[in-house]
PDB file of C-alpha atoms in Angstrom:
ATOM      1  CA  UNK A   1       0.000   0.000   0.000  1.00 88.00           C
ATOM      2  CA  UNK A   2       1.548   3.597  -1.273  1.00 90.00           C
ATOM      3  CA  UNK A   3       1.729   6.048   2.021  1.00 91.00           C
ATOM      4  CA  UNK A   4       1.985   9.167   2.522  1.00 92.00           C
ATOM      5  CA  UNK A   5       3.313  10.699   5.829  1.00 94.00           C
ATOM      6  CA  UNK A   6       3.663  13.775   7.327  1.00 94.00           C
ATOM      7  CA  UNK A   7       4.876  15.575  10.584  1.00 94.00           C
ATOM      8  CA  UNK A   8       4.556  18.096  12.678  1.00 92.00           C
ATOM      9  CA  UNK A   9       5.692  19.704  15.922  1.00 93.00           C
ATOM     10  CA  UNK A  10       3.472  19.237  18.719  1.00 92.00           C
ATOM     11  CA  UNK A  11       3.301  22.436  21.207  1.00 90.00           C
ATOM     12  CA  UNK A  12       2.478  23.250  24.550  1.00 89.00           C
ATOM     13  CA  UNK A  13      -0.026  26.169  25.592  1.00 86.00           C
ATOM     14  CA  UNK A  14       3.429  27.476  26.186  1.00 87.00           C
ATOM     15  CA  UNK A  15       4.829  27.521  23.139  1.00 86.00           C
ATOM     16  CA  UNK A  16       7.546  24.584  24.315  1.00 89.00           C
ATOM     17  CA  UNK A  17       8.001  21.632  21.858  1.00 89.00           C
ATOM     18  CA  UNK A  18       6.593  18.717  23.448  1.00 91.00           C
ATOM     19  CA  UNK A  19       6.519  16.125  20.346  1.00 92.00           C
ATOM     20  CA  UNK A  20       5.282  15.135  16.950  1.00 92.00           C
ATOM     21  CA  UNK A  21       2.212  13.912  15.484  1.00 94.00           C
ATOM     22  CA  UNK A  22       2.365  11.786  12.534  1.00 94.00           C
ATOM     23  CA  UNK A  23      -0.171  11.395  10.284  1.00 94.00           C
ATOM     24  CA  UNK A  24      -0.491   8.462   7.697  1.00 94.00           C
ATOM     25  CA  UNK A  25      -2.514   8.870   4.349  1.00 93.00           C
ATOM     26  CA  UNK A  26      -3.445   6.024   1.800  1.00 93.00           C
ATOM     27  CA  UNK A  27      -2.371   7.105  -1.224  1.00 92.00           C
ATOM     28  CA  UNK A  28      -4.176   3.943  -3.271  1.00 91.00           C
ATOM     29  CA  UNK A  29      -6.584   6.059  -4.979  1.00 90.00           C
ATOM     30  CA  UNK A  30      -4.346   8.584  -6.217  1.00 91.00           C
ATOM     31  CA  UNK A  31      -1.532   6.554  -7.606  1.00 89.00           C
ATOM     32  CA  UNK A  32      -5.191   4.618  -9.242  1.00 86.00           C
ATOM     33  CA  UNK A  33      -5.828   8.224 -10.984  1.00 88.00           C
ATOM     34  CA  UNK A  34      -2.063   9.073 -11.705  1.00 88.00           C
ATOM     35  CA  UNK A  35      -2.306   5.950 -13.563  1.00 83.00           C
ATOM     36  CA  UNK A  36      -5.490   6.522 -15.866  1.00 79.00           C
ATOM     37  CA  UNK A  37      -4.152   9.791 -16.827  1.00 83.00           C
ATOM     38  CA  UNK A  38      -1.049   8.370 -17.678  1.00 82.00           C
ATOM     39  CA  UNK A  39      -3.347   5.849 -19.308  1.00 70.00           C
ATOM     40  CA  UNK A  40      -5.496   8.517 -21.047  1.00 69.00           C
ATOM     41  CA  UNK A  41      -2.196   9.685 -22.640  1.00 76.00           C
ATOM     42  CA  UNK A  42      -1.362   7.154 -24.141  1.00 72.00           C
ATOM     43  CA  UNK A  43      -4.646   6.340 -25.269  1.00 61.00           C
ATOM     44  CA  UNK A  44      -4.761  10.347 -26.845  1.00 70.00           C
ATOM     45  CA  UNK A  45      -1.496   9.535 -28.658  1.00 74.00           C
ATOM     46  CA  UNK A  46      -2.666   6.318 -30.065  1.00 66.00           C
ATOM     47  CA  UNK A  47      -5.118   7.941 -30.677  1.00 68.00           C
ATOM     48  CA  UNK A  48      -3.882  10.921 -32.774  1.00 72.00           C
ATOM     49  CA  UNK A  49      -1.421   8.488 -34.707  1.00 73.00           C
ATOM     50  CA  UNK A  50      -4.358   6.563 -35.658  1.00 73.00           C
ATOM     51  CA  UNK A  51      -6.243   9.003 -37.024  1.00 73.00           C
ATOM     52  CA  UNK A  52      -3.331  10.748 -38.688  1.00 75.00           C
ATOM     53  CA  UNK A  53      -2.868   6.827 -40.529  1.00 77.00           C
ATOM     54  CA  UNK A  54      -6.718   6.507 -41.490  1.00 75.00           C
ATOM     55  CA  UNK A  55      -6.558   9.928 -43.039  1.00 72.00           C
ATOM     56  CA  UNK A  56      -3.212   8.982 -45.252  1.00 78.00           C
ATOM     57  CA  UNK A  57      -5.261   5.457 -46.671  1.00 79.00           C
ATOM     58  CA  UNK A  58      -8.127   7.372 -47.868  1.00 74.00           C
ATOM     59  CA  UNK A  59      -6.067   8.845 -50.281  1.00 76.00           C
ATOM     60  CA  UNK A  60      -4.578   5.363 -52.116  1.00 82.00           C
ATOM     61  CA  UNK A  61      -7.348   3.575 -51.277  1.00 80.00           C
ATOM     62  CA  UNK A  62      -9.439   6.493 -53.498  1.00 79.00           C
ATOM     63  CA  UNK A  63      -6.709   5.701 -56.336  1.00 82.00           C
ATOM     64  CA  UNK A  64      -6.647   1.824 -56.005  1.00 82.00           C
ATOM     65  CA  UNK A  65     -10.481   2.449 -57.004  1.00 81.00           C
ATOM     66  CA  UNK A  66      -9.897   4.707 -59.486  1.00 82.00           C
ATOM     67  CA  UNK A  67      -7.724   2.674 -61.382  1.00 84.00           C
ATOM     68  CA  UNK A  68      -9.340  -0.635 -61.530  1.00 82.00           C
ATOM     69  CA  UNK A  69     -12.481   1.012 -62.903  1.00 80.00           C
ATOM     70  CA  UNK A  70     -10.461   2.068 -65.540  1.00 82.00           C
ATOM     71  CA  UNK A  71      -8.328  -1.262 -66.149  1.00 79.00           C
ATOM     72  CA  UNK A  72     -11.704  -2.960 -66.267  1.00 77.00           C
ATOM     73  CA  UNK A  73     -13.536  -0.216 -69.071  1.00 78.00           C
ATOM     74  CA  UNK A  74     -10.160  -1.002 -71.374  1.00 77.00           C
ATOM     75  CA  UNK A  75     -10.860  -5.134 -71.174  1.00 75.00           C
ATOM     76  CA  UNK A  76     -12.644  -7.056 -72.803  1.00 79.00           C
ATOM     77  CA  UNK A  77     -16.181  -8.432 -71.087  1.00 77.00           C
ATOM     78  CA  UNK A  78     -15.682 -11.061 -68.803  1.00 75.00           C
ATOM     79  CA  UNK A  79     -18.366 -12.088 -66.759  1.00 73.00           C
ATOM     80  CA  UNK A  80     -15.743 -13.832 -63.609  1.00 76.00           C
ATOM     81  CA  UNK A  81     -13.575 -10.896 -63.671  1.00 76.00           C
ATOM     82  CA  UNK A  82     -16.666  -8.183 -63.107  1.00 79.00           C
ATOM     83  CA  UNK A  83     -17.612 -10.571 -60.345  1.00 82.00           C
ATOM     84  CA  UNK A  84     -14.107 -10.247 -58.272  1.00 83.00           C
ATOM     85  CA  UNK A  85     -13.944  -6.302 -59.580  1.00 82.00           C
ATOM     86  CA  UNK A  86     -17.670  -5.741 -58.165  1.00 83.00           C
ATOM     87  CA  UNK A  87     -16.253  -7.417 -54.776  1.00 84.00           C
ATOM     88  CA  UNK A  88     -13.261  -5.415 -54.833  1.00 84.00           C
ATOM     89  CA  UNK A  89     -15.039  -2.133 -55.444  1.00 84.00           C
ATOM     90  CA  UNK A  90     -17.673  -2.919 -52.785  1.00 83.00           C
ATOM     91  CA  UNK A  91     -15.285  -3.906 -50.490  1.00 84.00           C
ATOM     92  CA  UNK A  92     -12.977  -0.587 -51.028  1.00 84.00           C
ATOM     93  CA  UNK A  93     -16.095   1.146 -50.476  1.00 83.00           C
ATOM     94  CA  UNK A  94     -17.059  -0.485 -47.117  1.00 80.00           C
ATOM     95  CA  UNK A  95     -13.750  -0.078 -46.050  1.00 82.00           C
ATOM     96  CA  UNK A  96     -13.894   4.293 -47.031  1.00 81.00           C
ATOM     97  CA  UNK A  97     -16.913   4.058 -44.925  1.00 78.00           C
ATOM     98  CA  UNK A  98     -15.071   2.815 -42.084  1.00 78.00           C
ATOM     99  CA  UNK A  99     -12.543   4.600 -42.311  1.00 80.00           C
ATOM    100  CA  UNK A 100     -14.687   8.180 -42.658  1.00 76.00           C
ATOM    101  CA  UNK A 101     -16.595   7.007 -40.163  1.00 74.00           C
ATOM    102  CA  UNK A 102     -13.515   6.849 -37.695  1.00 75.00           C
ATOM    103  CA  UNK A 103     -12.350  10.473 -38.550  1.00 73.00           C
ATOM    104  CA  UNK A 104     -15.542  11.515 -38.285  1.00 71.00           C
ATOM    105  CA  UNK A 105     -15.043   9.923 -34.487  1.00 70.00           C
ATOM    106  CA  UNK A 106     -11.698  10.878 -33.696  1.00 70.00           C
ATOM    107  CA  UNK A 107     -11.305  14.351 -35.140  1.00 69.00           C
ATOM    108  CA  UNK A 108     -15.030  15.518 -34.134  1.00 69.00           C
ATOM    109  CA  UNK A 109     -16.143  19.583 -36.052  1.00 74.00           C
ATOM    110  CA  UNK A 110     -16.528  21.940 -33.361  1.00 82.00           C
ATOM    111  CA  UNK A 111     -20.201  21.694 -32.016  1.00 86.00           C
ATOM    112  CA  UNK A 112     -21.643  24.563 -33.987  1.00 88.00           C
ATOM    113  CA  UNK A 113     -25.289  24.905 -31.345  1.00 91.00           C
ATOM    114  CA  UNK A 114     -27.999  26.901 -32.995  1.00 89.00           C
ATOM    115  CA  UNK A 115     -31.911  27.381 -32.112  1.00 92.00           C
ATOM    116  CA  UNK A 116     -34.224  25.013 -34.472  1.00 92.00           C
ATOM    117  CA  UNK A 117     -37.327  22.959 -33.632  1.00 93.00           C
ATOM    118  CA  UNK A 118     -36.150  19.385 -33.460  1.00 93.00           C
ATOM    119  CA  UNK A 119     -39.742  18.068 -34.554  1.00 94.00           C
ATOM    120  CA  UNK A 120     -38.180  19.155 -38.215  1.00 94.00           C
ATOM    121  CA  UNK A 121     -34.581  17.651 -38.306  1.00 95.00           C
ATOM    122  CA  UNK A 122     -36.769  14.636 -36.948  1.00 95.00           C
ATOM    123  CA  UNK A 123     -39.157  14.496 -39.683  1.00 95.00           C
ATOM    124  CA  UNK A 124     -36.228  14.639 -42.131  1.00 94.00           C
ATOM    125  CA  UNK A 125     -34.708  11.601 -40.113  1.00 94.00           C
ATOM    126  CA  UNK A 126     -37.983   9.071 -40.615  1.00 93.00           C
ATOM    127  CA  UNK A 127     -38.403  10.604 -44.345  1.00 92.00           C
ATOM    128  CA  UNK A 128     -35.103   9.174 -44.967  1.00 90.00           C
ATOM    129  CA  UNK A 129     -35.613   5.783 -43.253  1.00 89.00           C
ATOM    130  CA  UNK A 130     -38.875   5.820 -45.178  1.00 86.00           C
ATOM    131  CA  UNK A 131     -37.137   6.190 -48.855  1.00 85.00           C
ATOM    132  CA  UNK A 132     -34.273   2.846 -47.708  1.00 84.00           C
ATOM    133  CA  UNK A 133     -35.434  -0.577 -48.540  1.00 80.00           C
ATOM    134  CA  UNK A 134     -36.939  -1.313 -45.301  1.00 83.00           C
ATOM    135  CA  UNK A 135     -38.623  -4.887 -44.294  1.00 83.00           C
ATOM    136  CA  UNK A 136     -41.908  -5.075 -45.476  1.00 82.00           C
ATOM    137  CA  UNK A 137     -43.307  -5.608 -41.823  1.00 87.00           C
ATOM    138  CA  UNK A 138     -41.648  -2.673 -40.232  1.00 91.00           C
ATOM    139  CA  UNK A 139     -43.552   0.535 -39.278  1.00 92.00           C
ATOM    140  CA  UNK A 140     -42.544   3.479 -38.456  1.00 92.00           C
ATOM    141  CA  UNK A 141     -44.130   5.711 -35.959  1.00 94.00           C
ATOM    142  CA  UNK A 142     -43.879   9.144 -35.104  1.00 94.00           C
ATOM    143  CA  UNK A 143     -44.093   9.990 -31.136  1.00 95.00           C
ATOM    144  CA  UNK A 144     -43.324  14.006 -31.871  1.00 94.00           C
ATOM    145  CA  UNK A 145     -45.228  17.036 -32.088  1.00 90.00           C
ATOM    146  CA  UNK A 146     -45.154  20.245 -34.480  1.00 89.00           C
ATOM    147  CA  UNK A 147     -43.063  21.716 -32.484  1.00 90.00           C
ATOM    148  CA  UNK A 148     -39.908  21.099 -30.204  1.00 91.00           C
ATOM    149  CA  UNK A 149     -37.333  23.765 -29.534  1.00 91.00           C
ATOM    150  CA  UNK A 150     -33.436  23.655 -28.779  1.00 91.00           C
ATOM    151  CA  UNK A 151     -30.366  24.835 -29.064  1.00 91.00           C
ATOM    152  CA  UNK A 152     -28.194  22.280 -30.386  1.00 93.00           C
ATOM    153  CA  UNK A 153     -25.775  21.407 -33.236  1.00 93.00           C
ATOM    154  CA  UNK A 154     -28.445  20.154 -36.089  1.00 92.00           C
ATOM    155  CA  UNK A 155     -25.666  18.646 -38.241  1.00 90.00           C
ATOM    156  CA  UNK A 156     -24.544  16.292 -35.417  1.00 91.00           C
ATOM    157  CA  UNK A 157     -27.506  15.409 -33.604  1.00 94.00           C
ATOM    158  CA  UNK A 158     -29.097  14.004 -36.641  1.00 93.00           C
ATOM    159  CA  UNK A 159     -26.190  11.831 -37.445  1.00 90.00           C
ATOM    160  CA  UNK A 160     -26.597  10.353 -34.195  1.00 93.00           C
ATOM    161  CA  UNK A 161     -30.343  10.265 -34.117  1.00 95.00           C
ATOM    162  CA  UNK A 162     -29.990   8.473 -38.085  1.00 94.00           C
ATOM    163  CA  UNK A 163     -27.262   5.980 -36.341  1.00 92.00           C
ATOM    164  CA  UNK A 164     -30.032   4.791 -33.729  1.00 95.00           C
ATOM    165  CA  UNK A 165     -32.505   4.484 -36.633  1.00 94.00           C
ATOM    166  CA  UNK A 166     -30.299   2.938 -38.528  1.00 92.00           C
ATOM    167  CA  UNK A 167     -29.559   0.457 -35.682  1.00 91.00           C
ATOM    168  CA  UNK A 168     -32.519   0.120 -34.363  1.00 93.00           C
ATOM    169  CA  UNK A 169     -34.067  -0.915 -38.553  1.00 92.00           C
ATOM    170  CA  UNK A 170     -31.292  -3.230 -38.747  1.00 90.00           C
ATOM    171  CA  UNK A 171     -32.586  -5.331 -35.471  1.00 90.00           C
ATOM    172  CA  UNK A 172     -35.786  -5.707 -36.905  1.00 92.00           C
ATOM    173  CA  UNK A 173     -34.644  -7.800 -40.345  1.00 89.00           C
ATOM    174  CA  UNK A 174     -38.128  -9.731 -40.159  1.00 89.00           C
ATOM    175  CA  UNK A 175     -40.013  -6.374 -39.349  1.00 89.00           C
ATOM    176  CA  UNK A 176     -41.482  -4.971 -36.432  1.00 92.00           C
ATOM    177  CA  UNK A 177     -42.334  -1.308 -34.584  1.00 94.00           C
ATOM    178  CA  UNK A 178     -39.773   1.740 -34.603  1.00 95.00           C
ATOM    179  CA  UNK A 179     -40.710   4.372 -32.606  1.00 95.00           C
ATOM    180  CA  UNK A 180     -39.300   7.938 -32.997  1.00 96.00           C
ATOM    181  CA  UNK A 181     -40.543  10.595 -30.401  1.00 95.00           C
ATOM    182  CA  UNK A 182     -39.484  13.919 -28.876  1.00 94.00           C
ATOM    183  CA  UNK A 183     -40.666  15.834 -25.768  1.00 93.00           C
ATOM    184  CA  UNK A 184     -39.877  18.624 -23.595  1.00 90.00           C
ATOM    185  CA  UNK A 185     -39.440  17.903 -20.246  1.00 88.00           C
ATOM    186  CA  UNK A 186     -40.259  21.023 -17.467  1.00 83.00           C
ATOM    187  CA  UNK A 187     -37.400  21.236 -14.590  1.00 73.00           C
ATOM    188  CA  UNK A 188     -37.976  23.749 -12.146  1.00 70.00           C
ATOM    189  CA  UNK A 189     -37.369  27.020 -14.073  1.00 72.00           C
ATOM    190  CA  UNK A 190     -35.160  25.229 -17.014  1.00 74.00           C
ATOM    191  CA  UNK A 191     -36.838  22.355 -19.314  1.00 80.00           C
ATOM    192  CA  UNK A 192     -34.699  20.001 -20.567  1.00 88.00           C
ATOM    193  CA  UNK A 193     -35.369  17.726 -23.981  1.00 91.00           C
ATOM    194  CA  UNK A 194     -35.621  14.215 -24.238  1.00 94.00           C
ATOM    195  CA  UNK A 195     -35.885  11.905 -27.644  1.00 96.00           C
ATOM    196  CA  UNK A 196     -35.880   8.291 -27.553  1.00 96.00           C
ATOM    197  CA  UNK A 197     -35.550   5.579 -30.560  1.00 97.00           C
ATOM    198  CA  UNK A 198     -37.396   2.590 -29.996  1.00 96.00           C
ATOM    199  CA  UNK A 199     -37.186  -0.892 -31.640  1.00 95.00           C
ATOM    200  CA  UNK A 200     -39.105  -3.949 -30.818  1.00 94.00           C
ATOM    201  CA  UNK A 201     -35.943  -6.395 -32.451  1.00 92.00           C
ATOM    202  CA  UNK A 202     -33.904  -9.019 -30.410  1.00 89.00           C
ATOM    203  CA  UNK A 203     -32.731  -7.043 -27.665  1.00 91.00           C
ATOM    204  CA  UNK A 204     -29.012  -6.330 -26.212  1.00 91.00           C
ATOM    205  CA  UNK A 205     -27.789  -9.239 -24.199  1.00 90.00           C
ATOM    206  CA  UNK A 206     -26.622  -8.381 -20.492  1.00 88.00           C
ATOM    207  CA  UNK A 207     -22.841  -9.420 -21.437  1.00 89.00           C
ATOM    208  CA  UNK A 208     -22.992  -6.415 -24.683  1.00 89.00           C
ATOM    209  CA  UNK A 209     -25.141  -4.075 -22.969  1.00 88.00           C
ATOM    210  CA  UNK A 210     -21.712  -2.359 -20.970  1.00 86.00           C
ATOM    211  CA  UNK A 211     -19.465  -2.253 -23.944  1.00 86.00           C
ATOM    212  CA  UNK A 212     -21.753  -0.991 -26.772  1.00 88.00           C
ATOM    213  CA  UNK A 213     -20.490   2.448 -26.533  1.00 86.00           C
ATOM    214  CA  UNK A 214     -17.006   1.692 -26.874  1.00 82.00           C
ATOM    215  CA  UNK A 215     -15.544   2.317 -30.158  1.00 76.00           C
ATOM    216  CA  UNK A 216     -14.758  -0.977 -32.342  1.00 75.00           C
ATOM    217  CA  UNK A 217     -17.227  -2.860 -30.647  1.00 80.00           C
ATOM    218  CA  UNK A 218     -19.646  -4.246 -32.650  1.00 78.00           C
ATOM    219  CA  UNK A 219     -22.076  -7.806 -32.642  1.00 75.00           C
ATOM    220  CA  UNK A 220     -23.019  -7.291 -35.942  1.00 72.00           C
ATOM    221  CA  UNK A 221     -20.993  -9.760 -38.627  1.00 62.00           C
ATOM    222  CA  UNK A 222     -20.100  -6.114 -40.945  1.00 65.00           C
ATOM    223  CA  UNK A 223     -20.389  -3.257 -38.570  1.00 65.00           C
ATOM    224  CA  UNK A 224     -18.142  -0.854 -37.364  1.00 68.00           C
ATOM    225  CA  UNK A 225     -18.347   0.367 -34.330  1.00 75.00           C
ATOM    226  CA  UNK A 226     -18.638   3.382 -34.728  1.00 80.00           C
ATOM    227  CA  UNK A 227     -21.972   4.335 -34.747  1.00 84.00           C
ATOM    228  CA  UNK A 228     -22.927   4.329 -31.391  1.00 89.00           C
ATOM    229  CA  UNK A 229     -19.819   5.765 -29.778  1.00 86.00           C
ATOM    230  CA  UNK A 230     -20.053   8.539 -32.291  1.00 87.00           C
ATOM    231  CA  UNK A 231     -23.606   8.775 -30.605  1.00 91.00           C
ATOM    232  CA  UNK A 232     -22.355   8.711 -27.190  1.00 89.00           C
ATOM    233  CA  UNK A 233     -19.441  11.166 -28.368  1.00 87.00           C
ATOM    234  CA  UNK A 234     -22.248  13.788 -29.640  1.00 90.00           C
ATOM    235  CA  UNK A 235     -24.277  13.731 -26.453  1.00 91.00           C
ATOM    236  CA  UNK A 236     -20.917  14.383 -24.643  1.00 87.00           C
ATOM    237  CA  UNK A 237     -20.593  16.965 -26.276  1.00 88.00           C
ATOM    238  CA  UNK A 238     -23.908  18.470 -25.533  1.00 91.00           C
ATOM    239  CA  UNK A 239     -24.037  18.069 -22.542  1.00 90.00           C
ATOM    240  CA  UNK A 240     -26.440  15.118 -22.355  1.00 91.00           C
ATOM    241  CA  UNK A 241     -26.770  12.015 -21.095  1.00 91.00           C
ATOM    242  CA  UNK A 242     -28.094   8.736 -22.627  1.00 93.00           C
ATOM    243  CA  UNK A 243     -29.870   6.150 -21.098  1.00 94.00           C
ATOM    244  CA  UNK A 244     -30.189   2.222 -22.533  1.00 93.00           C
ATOM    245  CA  UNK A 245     -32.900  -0.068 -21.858  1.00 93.00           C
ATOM    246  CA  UNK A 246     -32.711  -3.577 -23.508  1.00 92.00           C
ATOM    247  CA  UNK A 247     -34.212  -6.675 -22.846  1.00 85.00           C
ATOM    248  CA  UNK A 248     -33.102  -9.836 -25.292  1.00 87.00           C
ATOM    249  CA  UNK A 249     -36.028 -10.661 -27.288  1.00 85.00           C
ATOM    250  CA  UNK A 250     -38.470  -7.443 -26.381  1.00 86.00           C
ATOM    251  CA  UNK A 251     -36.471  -4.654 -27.975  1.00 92.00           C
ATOM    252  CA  UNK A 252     -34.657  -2.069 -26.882  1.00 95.00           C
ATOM    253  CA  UNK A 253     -34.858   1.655 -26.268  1.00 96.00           C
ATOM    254  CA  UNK A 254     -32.246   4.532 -26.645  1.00 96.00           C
ATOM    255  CA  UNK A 255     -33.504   7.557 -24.346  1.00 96.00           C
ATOM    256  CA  UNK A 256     -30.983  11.393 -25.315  1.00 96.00           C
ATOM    257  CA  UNK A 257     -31.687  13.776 -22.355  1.00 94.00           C
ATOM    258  CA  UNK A 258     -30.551  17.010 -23.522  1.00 91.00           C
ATOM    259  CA  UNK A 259     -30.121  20.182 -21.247  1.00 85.00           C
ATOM    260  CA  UNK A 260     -32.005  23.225 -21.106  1.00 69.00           C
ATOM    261  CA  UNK A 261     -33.601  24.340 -24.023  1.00 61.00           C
ATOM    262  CA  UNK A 262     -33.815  28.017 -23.033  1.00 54.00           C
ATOM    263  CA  UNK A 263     -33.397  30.424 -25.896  1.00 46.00           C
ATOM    264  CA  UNK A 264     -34.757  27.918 -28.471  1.00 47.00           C
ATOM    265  CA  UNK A 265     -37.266  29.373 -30.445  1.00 42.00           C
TER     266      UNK A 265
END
């Protein structure tokens, strides 16, 4: 156990030096947060040097496409090799996405807050959903009214509120209920503003449920993980919170709690 000790002179009403008291201090907990910060360092540099690498591939990897579109248009037809180049396009592409997605993560705009009504950025959200190939089962349902004011960073905050859409549509393959709703919530004098993305899909097992924020994880066989800690990274930003509630075969729920939305118009 790391201690810390200390002494001082013990006086009489007198003023005469009559002895010292020593006082011992565990020091476990600090040498615990020296260490994470030392941690977080590390982490920031690895970090930074990661980011710095995805942001040199884009560049080849833009080229490498480039060119085999153009080998291909000076061949001729071959129905084998437009298989492996349709693979090897698709597959550069996925792996772009990835790697914008990461930036996007790691070297996060500025937020940029400004006063909309959030019932339109999430109208433009479910219009979007509505115009992907989406199961022929699944429904979509609005839980928003006219009108919903805040100060936020519009540009962000739909990305994440698209991600849990996105998300939540792909946990539904066989179709089910997505629910998309909004509310102001009063708090004294302040309000603050909630949204929540609701799926009725297969759930988030117990063992998943404390790591789904962390970037890289993923359960699905071609996802990122991205998506939800750029979510996680945007409410941070806000000041927000979010709250998960997930039950393995009864759906799940994604509840934003935003701050304040004084000023909003």
């Amino acid at each position: 156990m790391p201690l810390g000790v200390s002494f001082r002179s013990l006086h009489s009403g007198e003023g005469e030096a009559v002895g010292l008291i020593g006082v011992c201090q565990d020091l476990s907990s600090i040498k615990r947060m020296e260490e994470r910060v030392r941690q977080a360092d590390r982490l920031a540099t690895i970090g930074r040097l990661a980011a710095n690498i995805a942001h040199e591939i884009r560049n080849p990897l833009a080229s490498l496409s480039g060119a085999i579109e153009a080998l291909v248009r000076e061949l001729p037809p071959d129905t084998g090799r437009e298989r492996l180049v349709e693979i090897v396009l698709r597959e550069s592409d996925r792996l772009n996405q990835i790697i914008r997605d990461f930036l996007e993560y790691a070297r996060p705009a500025p937020v940029s807050p400004h006063a909309i009504n959030l019932s339109d950025l999430l109208e433009e959200v479910v219009l979007l959903l509505e115009h992907r190939a989406l199961p022929a089962e699944l429904k979509v349902v609005r839980e928003f009214g006219e009108r919903l004011p805040a100060r936020v960073d519009p540009q962000q905050l739909r990305q994440a509120v698209w991600n849990l859409c996105i998300n939540a549509v792909q946990a539904m393959p066989e179709g089910g209920e997505l629910r998309l709703g909004g509310r102001i919530v009063p708090s004294g004098n302040a309000a603050s503003l909630q949204l929540w993305v609701t799926d009725t899909g297969h759930g988030i097992t117990d063992n998943d449920l404390p790591h789904i924020f962390e970037p890289f994880f993923s359960t699905k066989a071609e996802g990122s993980g991205i998506g939800l800690a750029l979510v996680y990274r945007v409410m941070q930003d806000h000041g927000g919170q979010i709250e998960v509630r997930s039950q393995p075969g009864s759906g799940t729920t994604f509840l934003l709690t935003l701050p304040s939305s004084d000023g909003a118009v």
